[in-house]
PDB file of C-alpha atoms in Angstrom:
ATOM      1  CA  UNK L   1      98.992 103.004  -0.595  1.00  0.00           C
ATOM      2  CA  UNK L   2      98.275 101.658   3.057  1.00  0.00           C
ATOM      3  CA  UNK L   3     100.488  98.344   3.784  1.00  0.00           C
ATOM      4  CA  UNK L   4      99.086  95.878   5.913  1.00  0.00           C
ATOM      5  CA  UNK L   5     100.934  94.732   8.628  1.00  0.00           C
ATOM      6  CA  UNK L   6     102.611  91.057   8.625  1.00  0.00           C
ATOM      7  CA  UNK L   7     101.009  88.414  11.003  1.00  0.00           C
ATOM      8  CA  UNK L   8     103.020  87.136  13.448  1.00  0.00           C
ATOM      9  CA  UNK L   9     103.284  83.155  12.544  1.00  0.00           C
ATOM     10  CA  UNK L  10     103.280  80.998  15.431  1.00  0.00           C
ATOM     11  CA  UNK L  11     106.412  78.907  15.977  1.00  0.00           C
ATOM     12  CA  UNK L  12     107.723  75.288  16.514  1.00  0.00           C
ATOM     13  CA  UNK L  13     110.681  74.353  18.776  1.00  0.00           C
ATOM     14  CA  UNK L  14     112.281  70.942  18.456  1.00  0.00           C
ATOM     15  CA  UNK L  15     111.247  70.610  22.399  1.00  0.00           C
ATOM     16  CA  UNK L  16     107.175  70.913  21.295  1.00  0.00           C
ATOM     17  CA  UNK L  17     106.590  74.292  22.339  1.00  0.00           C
ATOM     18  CA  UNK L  18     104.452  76.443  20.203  1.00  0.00           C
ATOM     19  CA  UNK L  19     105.134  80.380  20.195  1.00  0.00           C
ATOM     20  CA  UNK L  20     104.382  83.522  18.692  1.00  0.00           C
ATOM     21  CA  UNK L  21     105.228  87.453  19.551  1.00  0.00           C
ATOM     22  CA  UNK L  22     102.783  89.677  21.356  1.00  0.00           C
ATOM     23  CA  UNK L  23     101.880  93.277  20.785  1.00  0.00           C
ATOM     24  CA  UNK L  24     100.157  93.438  24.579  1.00  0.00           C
ATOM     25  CA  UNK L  25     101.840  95.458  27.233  1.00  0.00           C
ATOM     26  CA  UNK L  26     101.542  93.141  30.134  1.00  0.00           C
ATOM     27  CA  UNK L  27     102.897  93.624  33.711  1.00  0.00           C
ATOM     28  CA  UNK L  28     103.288  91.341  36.552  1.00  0.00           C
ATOM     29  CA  UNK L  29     102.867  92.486  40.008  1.00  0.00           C
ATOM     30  CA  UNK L  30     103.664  90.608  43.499  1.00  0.00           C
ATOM     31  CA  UNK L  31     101.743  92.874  45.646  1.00  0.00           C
ATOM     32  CA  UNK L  32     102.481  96.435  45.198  1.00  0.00           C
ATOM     33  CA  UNK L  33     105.868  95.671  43.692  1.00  0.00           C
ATOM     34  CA  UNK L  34     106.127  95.308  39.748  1.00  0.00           C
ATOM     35  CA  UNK L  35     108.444  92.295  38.865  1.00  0.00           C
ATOM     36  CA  UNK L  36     107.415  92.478  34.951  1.00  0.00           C
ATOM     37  CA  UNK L  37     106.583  95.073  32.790  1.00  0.00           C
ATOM     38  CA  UNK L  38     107.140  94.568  29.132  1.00  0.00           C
ATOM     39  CA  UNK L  39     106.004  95.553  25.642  1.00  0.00           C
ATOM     40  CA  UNK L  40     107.513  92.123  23.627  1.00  0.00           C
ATOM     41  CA  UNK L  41     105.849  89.510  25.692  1.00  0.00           C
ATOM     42  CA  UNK L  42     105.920  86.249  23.741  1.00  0.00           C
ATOM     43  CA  UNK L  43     102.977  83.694  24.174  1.00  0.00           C
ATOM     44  CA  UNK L  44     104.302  79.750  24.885  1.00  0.00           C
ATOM     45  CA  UNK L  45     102.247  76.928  24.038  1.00  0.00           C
ATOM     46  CA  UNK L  46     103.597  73.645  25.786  1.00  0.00           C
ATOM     47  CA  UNK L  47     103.309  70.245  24.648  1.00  0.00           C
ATOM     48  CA  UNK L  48      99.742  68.600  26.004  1.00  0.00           C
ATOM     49  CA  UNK L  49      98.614  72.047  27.476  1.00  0.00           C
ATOM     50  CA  UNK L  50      95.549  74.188  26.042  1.00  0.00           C
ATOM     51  CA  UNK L  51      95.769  77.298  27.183  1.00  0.00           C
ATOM     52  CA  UNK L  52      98.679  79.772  26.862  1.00  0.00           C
ATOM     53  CA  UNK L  53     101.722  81.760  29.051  1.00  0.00           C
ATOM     54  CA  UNK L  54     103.702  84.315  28.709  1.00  0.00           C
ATOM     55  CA  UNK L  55     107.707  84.361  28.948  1.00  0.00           C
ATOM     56  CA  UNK L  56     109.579  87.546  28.564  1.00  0.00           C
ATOM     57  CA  UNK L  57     112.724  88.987  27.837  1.00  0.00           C
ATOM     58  CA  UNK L  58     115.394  89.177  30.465  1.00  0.00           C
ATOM     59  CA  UNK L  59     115.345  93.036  29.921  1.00  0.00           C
ATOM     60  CA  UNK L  60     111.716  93.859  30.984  1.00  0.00           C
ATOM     61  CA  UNK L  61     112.026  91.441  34.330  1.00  0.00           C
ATOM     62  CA  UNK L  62     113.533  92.606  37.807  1.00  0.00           C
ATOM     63  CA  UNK L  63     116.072  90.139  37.656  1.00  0.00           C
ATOM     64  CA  UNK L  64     117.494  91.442  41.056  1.00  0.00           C
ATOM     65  CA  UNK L  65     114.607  89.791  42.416  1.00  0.00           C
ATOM     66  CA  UNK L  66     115.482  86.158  41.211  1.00  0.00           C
ATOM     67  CA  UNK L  67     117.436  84.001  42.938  1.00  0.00           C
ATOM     68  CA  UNK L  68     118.609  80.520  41.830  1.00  0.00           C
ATOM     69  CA  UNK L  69     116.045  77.681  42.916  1.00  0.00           C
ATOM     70  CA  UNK L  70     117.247  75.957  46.195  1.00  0.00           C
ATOM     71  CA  UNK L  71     114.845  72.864  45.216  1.00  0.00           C
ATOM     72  CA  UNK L  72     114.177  73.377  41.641  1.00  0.00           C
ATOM     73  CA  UNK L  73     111.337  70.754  40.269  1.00  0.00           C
ATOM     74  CA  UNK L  74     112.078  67.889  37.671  1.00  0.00           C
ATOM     75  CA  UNK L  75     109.858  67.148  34.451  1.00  0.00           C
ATOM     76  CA  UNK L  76     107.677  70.419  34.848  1.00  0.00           C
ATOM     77  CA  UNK L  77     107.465  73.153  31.965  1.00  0.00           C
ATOM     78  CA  UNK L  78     108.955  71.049  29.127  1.00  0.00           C
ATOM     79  CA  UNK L  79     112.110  70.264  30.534  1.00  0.00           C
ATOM     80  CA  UNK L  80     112.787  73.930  31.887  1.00  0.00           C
ATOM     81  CA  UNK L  81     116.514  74.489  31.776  1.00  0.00           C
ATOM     82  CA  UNK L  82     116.801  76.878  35.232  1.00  0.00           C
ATOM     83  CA  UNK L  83     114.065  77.308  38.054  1.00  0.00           C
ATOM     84  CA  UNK L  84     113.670  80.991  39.919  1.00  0.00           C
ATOM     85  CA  UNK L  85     112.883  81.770  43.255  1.00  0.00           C
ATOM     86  CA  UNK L  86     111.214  84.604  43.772  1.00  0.00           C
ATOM     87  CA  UNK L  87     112.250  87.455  46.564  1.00  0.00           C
ATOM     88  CA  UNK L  88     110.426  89.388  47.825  1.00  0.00           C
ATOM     89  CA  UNK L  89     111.258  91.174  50.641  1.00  0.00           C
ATOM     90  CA  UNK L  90     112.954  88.644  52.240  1.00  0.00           C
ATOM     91  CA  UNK L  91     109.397  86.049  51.361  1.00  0.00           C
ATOM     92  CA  UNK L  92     111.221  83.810  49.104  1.00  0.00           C
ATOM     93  CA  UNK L  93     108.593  82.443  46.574  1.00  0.00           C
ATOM     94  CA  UNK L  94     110.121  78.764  45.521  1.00  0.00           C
ATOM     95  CA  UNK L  95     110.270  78.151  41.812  1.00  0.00           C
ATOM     96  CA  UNK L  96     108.189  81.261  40.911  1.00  0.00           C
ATOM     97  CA  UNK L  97     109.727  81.674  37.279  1.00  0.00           C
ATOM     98  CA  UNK L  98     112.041  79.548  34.596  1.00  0.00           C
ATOM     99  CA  UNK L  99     113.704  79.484  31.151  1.00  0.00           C
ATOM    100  CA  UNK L 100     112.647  77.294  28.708  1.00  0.00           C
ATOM    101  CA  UNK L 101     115.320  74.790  27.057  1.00  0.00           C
ATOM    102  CA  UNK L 102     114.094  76.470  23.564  1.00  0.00           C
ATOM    103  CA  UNK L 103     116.828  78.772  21.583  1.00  0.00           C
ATOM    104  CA  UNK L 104     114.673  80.456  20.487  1.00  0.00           C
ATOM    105  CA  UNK L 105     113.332  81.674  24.161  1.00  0.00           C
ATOM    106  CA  UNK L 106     116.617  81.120  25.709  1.00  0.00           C
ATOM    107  CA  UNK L 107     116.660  84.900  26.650  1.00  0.00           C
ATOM    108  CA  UNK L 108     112.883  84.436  28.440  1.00  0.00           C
ATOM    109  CA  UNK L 109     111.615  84.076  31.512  1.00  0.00           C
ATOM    110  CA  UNK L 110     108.746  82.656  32.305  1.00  0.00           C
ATOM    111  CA  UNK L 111     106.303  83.283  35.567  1.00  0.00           C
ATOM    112  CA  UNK L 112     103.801  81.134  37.379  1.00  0.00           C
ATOM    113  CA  UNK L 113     100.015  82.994  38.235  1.00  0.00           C
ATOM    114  CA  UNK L 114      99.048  82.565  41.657  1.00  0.00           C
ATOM    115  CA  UNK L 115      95.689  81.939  40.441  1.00  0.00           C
ATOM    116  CA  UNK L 116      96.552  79.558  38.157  1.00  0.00           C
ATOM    117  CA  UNK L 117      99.133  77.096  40.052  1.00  0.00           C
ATOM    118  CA  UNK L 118      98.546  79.141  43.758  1.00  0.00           C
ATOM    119  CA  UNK L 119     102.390  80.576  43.327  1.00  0.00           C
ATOM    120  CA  UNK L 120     103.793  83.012  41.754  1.00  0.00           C
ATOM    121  CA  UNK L 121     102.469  86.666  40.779  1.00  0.00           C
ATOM    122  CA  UNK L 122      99.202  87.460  41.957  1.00  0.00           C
ATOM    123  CA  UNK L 123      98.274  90.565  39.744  1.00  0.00           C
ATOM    124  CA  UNK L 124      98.279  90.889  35.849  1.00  0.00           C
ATOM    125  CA  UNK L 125      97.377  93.297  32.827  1.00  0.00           C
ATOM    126  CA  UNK L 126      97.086  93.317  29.674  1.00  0.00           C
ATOM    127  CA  UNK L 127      97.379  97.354  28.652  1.00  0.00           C
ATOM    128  CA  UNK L 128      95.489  98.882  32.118  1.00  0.00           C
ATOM    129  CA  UNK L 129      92.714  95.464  32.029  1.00  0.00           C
ATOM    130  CA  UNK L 130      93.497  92.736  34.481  1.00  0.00           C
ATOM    131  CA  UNK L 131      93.902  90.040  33.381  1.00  0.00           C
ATOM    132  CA  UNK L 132      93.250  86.279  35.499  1.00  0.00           C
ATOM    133  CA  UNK L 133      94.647  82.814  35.293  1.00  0.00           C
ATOM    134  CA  UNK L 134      96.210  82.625  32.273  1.00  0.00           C
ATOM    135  CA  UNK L 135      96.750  84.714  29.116  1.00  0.00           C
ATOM    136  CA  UNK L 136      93.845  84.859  26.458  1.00  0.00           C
ATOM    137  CA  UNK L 137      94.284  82.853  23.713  1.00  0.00           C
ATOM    138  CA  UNK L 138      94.759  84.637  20.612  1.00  0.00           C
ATOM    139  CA  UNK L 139      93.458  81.782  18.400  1.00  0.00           C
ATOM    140  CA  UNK L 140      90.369  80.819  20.617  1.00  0.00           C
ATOM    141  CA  UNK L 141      87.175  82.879  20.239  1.00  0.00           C
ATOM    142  CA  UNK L 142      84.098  82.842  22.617  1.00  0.00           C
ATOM    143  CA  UNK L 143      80.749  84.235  21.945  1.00  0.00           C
ATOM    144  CA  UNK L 144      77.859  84.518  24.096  1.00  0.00           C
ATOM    145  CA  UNK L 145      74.491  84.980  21.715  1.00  0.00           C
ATOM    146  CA  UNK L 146      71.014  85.567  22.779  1.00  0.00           C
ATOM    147  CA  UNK L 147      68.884  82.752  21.839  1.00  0.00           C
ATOM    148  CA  UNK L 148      65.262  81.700  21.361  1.00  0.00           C
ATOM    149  CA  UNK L 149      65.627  77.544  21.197  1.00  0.00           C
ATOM    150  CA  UNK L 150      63.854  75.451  23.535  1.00  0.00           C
ATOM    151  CA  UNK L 151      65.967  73.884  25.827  1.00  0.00           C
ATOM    152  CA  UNK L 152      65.472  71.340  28.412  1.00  0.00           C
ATOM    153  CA  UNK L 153      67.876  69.853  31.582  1.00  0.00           C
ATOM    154  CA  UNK L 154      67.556  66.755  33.332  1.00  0.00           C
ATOM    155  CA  UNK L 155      68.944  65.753  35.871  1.00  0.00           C
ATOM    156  CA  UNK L 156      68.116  61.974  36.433  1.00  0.00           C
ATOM    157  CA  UNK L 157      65.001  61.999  34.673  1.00  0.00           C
ATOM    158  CA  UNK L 158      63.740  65.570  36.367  1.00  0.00           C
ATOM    159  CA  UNK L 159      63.666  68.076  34.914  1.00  0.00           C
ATOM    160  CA  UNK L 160      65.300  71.134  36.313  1.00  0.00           C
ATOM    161  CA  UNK L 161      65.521  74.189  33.878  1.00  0.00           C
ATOM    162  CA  UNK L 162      62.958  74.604  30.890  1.00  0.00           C
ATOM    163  CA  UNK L 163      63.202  77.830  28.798  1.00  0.00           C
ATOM    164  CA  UNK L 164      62.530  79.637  25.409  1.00  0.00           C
ATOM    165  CA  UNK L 165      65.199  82.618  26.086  1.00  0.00           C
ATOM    166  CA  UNK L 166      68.632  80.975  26.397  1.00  0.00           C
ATOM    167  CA  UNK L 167      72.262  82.483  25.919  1.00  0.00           C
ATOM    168  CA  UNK L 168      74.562  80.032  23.865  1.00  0.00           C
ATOM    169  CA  UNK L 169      77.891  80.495  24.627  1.00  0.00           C
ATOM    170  CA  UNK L 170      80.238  79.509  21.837  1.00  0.00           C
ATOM    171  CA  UNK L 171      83.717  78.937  22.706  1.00  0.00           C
ATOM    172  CA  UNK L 172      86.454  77.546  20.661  1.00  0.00           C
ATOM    173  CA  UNK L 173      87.183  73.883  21.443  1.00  0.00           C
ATOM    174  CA  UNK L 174      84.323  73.416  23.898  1.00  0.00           C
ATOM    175  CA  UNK L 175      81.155  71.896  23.777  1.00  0.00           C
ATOM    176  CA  UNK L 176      78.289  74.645  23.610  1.00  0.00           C
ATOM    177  CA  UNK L 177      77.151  75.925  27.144  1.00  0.00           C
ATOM    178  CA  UNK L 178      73.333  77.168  27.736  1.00  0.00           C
ATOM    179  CA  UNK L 179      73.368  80.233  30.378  1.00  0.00           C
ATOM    180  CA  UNK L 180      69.004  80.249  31.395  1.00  0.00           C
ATOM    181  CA  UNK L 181      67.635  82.367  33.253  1.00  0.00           C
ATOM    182  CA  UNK L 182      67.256  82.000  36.967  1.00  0.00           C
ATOM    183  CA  UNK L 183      63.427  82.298  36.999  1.00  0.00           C
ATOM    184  CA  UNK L 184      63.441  79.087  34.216  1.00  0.00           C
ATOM    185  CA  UNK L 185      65.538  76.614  36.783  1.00  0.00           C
ATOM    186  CA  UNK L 186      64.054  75.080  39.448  1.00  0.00           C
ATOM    187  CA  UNK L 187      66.622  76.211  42.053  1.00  0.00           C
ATOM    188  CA  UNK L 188      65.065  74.388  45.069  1.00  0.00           C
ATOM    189  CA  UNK L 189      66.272  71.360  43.557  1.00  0.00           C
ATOM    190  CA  UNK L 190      69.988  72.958  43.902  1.00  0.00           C
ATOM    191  CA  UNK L 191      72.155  73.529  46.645  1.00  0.00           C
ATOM    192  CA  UNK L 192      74.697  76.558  46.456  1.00  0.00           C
ATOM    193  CA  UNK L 193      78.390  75.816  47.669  1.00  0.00           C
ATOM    194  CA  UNK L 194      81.332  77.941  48.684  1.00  0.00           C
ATOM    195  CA  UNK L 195      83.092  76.690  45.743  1.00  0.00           C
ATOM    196  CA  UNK L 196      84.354  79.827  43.101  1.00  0.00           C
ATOM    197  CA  UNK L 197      86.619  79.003  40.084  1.00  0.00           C
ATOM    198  CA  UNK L 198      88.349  82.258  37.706  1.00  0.00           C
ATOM    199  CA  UNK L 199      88.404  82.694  33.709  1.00  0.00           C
ATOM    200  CA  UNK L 200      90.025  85.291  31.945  1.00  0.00           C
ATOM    201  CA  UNK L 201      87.253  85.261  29.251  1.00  0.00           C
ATOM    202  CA  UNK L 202      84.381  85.023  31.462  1.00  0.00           C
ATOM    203  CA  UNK L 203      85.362  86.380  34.926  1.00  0.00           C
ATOM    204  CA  UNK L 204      84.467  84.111  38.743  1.00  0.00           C
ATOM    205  CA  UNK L 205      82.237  81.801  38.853  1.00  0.00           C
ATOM    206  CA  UNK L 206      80.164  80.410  42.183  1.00  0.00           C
ATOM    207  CA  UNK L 207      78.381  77.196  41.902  1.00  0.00           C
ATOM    208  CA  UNK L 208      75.651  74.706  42.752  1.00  0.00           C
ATOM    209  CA  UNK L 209      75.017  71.300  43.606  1.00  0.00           C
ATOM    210  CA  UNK L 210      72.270  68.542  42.856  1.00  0.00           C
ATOM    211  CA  UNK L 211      70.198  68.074  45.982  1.00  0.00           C
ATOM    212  CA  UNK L 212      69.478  64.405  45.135  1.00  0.00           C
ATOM    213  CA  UNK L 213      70.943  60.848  45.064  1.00  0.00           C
ATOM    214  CA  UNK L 214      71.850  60.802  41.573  1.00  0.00           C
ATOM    215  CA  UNK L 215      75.451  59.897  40.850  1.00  0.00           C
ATOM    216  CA  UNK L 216      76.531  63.358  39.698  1.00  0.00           C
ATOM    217  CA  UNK L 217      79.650  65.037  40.799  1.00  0.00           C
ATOM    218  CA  UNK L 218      78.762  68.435  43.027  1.00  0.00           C
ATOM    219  CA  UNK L 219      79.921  71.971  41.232  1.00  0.00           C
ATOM    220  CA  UNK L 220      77.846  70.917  38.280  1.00  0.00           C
ATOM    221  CA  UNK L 221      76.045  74.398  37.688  1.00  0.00           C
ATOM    222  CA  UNK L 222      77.358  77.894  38.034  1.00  0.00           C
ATOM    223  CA  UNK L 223      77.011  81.393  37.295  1.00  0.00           C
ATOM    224  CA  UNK L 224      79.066  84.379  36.940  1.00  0.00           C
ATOM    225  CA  UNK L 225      77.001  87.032  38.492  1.00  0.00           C
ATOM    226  CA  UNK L 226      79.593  90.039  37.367  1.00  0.00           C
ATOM    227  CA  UNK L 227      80.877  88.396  34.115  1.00  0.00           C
ATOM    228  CA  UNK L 228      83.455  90.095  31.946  1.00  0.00           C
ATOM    229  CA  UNK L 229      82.240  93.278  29.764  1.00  0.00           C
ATOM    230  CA  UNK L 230      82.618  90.732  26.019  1.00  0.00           C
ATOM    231  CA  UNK L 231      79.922  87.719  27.451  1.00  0.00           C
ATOM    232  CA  UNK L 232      77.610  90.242  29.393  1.00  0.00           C
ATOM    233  CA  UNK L 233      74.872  88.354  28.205  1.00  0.00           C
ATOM    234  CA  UNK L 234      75.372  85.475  30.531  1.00  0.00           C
ATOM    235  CA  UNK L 235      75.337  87.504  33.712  1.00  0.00           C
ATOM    236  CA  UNK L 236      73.081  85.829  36.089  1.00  0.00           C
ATOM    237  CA  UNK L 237      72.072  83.076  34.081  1.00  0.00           C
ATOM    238  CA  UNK L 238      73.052  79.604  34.839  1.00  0.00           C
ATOM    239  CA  UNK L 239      75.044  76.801  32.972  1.00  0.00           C
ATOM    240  CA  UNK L 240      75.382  73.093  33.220  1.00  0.00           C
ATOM    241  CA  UNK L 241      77.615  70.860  32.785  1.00  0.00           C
ATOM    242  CA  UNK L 242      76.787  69.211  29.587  1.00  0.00           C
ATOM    243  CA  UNK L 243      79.158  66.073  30.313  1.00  0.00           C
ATOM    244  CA  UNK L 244      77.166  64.966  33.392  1.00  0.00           C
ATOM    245  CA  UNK L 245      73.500  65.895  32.544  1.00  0.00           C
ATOM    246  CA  UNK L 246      70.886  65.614  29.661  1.00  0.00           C
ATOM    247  CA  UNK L 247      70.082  69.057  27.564  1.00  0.00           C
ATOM    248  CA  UNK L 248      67.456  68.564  25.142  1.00  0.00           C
ATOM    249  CA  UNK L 249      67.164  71.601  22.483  1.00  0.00           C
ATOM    250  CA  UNK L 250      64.190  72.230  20.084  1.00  0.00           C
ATOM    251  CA  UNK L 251      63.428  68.409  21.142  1.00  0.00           C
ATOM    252  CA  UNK L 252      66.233  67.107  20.205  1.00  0.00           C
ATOM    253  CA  UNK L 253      68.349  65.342  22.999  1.00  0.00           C
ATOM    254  CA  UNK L 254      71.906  66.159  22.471  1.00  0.00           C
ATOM    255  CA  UNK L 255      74.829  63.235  23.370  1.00  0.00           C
ATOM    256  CA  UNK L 256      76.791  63.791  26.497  1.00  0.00           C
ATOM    257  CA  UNK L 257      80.605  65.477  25.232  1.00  0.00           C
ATOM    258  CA  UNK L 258      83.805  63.470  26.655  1.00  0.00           C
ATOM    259  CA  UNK L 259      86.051  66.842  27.570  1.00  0.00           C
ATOM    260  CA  UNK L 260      88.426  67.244  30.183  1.00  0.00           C
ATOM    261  CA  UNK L 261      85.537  68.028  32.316  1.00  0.00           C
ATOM    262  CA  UNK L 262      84.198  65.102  32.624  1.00  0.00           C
ATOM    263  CA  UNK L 263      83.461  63.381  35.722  1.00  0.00           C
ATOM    264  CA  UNK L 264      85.288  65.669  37.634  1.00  0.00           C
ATOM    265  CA  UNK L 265      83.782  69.047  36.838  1.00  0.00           C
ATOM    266  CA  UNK L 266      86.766  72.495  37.288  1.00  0.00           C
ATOM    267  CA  UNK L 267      86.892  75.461  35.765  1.00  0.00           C
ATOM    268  CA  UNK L 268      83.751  76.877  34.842  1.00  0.00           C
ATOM    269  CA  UNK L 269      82.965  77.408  30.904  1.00  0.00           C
TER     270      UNK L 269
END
């Protein structure tokens, strides 16, 4: 008889943090020098925070590379009991990695991204697949269909994209996004900008801007022209920011979502 095996339950702290063992191999790299490189990474929720990180045990990190924090932060990473700085050779990287108060992760260490925070390590995998940002969520799913709904954007009052063959992307927690095609948007009505923003589910993203006077932030529409092999179906296409514009699908106008991209439009999704 074949036994299934247990699922890892995630895990309360009485500080708020949320945890659960991993199965990935992940390594973390400054440069050409490996500073993590572990098979029993644990994923950390913290209080307030959506996406994930990793902290690992003591045993899989260079610890000869840590020093103690000369100016360790206050009130970051839940209270973190001891900051890290980060040598190496002889570039001292301040506050690069910490322990969280947690017994239960007293024997971790956790590492700021560089790509996340613009500290820390800059290179990560997940088994031999780099990984960017942050760590995928094992809980969150997206999903990037092929569609045939009519959909509409308008941008105050004009309409700038109108097509039949749209790519709903479906991603846990997030308002739907609709990728259309390039030929369907009236691009002369946008203005590209130098502006690029990373996802580990999706891959970089370069942007857009609204050529008019409406009162619309800039970086409202973006693309991922080499997206990541699992949402291939978006590559090329163009999304919009659903909190600052009006989509109308198979006629129906859909309300404006209040997310924390709102207003002030980041990461791409």
């Amino acid at each position: 008889m074949t036994t299934l095996p247990t699922l890892q339950a995630v895990r309360t702290t009485p500080e708020g943090l949320l945890w659960e063992p991993g199965e990935r191999w992940v390594r973390g790299r400054k440069g050409d020098i490996t500073v993590v490189d572990s098979r029993r990474p644990v994923l950390v929720w913290e209080p307030g925070v959506p996406v994930p990180l990793y902290a690992f045990p003591r045993a899989d990190v260079r610890e000869d590379l840590l020093r103690p924090a000369k100016n360790p932060p206050t009130g970051t990473h839940t209270g973190s009991r001891i900051f890290y700085d980060l040598d190496i050779d002889g570039e001292l990287l301040a506050n690069a990695a910490w322990t969280f108060p947690a017994a239960d992760l007293a024997d971790h260490i956790a590492f700021e991204w560089f790509r996340r925070s613009g500290k820390g390590l800059d290179h990560w995998y997940e088994e031999e697949e780099e990984i960017f940002i942050h760590p995928r969520d094992p809980h969150k799913r997206v999903d990037a269909i092929p569609s045939s709904r009519h959909v509409q954007v308008s941008i105050a009052g004009t309409v700038v994209a109108d097509t039949h063959r749209p790519v709903l992307l479906f991603e846990t927690g997030l308002p739907t996004r609709y990728y259309v095609p390039r030929e369907d948007v009236r691009l002369d009505l946008l203005e590209a900008t130098d502006h690029h923003t990373g996802c580990p589910y999706k891959g970089t993203a370069g942007y857009w801007s609204w050529r008019g006077e409406a009162d619309v932030p800039p970086n409202l529409v973006w693309s991922y022209p080499d997206p990541l092999p699992a949402v291939g179906p978006i590559k090329g296409l163009l999304a919009f920011y659903n909190e600052e514009v009006d989509i109308t699908v198979d006629g129906e106008r859909l309300e404006r979502p209040v997310t924390p991209f709102s207003r002030k439009p980041a990461p791409a999704t």
